[in-house]
PDB file of C-alpha atoms in Angstrom:
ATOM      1  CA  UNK A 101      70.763  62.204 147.140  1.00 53.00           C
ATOM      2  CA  UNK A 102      69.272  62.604 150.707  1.00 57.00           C
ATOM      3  CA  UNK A 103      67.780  65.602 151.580  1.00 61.00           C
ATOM      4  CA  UNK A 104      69.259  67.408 154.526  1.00 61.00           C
ATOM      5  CA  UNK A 105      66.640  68.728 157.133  1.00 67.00           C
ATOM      6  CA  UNK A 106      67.104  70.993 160.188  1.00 61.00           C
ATOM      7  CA  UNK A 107      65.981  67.561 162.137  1.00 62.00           C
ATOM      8  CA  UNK A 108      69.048  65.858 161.172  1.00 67.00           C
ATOM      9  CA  UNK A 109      71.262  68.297 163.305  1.00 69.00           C
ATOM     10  CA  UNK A 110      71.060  67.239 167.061  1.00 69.00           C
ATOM     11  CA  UNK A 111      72.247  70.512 167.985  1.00 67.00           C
ATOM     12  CA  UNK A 112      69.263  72.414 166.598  1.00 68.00           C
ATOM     13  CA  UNK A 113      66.324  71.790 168.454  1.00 69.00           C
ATOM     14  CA  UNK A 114      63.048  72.904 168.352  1.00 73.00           C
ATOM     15  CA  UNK A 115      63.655  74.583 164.678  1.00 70.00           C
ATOM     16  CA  UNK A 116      60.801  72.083 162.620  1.00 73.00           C
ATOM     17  CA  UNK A 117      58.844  75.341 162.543  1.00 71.00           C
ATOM     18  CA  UNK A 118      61.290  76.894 160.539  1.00 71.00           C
ATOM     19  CA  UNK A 119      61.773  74.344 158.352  1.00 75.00           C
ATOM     20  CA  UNK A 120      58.016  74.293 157.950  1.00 73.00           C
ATOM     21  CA  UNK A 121      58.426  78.254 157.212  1.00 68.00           C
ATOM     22  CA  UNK A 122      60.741  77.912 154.693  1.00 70.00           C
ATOM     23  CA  UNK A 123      59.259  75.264 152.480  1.00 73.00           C
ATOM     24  CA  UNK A 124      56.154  77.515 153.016  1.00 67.00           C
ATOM     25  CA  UNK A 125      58.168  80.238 151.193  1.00 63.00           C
ATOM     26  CA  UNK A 126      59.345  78.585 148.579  1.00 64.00           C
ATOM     27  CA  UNK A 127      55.634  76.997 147.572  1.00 62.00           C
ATOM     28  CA  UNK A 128      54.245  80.707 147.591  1.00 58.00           C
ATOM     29  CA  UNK A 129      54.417  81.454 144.110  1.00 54.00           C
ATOM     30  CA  UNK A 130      54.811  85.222 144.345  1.00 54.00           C
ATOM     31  CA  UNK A 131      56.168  86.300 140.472  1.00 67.00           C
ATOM     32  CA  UNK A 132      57.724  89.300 139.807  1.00 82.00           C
ATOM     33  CA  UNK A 133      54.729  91.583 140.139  1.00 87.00           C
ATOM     34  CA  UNK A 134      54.133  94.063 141.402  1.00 91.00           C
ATOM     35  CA  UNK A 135      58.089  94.722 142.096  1.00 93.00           C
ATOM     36  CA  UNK A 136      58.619  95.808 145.581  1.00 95.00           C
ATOM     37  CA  UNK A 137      61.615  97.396 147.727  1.00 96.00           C
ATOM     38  CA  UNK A 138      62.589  95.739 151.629  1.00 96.00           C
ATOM     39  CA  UNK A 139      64.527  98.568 153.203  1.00 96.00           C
ATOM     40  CA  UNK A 140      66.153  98.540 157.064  1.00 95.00           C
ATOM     41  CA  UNK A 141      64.761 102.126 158.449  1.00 96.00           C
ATOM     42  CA  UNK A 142      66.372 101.248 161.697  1.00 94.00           C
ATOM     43  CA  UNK A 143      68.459  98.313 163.940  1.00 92.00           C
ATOM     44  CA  UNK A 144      64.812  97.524 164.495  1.00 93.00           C
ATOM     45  CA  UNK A 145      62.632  98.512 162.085  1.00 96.00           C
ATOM     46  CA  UNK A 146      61.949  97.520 158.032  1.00 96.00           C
ATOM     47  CA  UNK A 147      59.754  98.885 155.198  1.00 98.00           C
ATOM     48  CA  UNK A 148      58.324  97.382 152.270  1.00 97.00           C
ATOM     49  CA  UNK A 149      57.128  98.992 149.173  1.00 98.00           C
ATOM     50  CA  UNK A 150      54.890  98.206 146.652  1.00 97.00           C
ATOM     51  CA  UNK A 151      54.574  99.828 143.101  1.00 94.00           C
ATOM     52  CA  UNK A 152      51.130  99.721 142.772  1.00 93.00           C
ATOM     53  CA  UNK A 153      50.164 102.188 140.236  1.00 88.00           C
ATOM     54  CA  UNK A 154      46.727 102.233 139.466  1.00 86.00           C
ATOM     55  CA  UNK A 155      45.306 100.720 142.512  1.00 92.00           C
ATOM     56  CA  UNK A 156      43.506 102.421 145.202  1.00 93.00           C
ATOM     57  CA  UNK A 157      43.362 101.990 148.808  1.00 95.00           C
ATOM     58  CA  UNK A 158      40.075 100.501 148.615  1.00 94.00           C
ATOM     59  CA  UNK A 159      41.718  97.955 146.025  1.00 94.00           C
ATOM     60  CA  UNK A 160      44.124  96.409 148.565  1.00 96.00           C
ATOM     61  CA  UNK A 161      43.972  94.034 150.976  1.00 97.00           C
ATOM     62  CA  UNK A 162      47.201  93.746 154.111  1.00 98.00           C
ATOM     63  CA  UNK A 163      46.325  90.735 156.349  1.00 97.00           C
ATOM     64  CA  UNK A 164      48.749  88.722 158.631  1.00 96.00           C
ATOM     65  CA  UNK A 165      47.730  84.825 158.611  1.00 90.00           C
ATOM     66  CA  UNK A 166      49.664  82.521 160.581  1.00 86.00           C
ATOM     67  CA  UNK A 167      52.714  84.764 160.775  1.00 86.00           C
ATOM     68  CA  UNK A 168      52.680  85.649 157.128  1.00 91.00           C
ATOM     69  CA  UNK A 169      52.111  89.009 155.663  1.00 95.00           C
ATOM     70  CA  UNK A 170      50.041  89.104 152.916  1.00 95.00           C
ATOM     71  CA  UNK A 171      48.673  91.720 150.363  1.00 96.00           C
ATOM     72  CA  UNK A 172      46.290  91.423 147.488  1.00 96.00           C
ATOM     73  CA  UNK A 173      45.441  93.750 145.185  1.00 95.00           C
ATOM     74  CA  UNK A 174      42.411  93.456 142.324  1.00 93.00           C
ATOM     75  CA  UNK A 175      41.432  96.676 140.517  1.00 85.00           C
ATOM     76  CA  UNK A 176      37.979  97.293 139.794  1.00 77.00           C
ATOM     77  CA  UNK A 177      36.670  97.261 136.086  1.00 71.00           C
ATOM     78  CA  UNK A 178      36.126 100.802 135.035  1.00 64.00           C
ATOM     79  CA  UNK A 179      33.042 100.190 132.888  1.00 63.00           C
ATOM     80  CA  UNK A 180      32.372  98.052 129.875  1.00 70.00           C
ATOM     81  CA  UNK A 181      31.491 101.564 128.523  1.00 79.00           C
ATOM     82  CA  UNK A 182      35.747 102.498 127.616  1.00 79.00           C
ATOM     83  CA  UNK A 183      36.531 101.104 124.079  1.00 85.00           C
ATOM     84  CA  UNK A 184      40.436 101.405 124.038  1.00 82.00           C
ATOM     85  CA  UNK A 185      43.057 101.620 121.084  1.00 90.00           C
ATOM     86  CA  UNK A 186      45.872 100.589 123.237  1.00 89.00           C
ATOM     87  CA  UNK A 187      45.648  99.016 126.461  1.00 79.00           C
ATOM     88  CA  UNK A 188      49.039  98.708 128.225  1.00 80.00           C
ATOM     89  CA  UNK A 189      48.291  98.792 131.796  1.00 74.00           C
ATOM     90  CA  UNK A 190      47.474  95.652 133.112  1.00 68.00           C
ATOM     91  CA  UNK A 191      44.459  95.558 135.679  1.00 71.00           C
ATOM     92  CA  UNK A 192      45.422  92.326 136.873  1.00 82.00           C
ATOM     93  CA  UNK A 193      45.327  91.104 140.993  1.00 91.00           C
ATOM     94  CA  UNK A 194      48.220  90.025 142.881  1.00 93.00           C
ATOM     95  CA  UNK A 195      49.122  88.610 145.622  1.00 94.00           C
ATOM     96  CA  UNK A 196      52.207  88.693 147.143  1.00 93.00           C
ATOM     97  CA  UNK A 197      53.439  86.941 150.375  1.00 91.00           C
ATOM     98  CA  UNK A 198      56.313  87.701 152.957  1.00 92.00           C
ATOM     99  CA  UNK A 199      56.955  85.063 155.910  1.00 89.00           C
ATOM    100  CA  UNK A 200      57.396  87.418 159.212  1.00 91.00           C
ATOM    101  CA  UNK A 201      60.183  85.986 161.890  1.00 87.00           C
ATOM    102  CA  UNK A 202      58.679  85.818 165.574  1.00 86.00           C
ATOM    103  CA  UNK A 203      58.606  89.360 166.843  1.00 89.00           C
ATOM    104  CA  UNK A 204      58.478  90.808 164.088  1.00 94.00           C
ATOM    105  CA  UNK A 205      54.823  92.947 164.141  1.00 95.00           C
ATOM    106  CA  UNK A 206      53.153  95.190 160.821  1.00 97.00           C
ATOM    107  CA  UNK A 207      52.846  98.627 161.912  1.00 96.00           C
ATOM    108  CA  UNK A 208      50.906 100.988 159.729  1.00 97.00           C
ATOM    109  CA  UNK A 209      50.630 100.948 155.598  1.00 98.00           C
ATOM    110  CA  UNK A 210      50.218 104.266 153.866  1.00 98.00           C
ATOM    111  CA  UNK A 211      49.832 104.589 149.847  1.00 97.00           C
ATOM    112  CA  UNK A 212      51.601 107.773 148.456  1.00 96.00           C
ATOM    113  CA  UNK A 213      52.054 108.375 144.944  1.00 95.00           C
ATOM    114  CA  UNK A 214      51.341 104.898 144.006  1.00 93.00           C
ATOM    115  CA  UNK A 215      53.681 102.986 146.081  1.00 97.00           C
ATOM    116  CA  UNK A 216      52.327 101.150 149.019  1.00 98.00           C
ATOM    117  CA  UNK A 217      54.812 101.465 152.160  1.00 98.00           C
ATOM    118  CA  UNK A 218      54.083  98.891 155.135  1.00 98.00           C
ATOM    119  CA  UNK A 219      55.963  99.114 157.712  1.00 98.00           C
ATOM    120  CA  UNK A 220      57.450  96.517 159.949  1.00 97.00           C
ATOM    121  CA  UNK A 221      59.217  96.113 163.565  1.00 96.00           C
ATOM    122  CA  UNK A 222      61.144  93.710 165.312  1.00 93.00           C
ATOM    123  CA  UNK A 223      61.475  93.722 169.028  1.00 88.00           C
ATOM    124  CA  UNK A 224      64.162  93.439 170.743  1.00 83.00           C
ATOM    125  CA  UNK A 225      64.359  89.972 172.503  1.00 80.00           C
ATOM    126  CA  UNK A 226      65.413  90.659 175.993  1.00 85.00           C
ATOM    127  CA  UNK A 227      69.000  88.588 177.290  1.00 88.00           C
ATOM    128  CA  UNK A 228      67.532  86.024 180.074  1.00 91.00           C
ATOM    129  CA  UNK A 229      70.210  83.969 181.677  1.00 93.00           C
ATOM    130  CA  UNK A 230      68.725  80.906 183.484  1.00 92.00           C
ATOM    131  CA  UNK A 231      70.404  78.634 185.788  1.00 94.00           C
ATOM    132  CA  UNK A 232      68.898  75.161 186.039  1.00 92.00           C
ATOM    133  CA  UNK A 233      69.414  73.377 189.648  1.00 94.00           C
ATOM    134  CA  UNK A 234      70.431  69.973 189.341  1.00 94.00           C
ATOM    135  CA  UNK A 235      68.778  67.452 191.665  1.00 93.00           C
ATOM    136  CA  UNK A 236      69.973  64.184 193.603  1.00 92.00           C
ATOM    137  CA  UNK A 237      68.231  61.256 191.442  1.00 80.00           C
TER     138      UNK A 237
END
């Protein structure tokens, strides 16, 4: 079976990057935790949120590389002093990735009551109308 790529349309040109992105998703590994929420505040706007119970701020880590938003999370040890019983709550890192479209910038991240909210916009691309004079050859 032959695999179908954006560069086997003639009509779409100039999308290789976004062929690149999505192959780049789909290699990112990201499991199932921590779960997280992607909500549409606005026409223009987005949040994402985290459940990341038992981290602090000082635990996480937002970056943007190459328009990817990433955040990590590893939880200090509390102490080789604690002897538990039980020990249900994971302290393990994550890291979870999210490809951002062109545009598309992080605005601020605030932690409340152990969800991590990051917000996101997406400007508005402005209509430009170009007309493209044709010379005598």
């Amino acid at each position: 079976m032959t695999k179908l790529t954006l560069g086997t349309y003639p009509h779409m040109l100039g999308f290789e990057q976004l062929e690149r992105l999505l192959e780049r998703t789909a290699k990112s590994g990201n499991e199932g935790y921590p779960p997280f929420n992607i909500e549409q505040t606005s026409d223009c706007s987005y949040r994402i949120t985290l459940a990341v119970a038992g981290f602090a701020e000082t635990d996480l880590a937002i970056t943007v590389e190459d328009r990817q938003l990433v955040i990590r999370g590893r939880q200090r040890e509390d102490g080789e002093d604690r002897i538990y019983l039980h020990r249900g709550i994971a302290a393990r890192q994550f890291q979870r990735s999210f490809v951002l479209a062109d545009g598309v910038e992080v605005g601020e991240a605030v932690m409340e009551n152990g969800l991590l909210h990051i917000d996101l916009s997406r400007a508005v691309p402005e209509t430009v109308v170009q007309t493209i004079r044709i010379r005598k050859g």
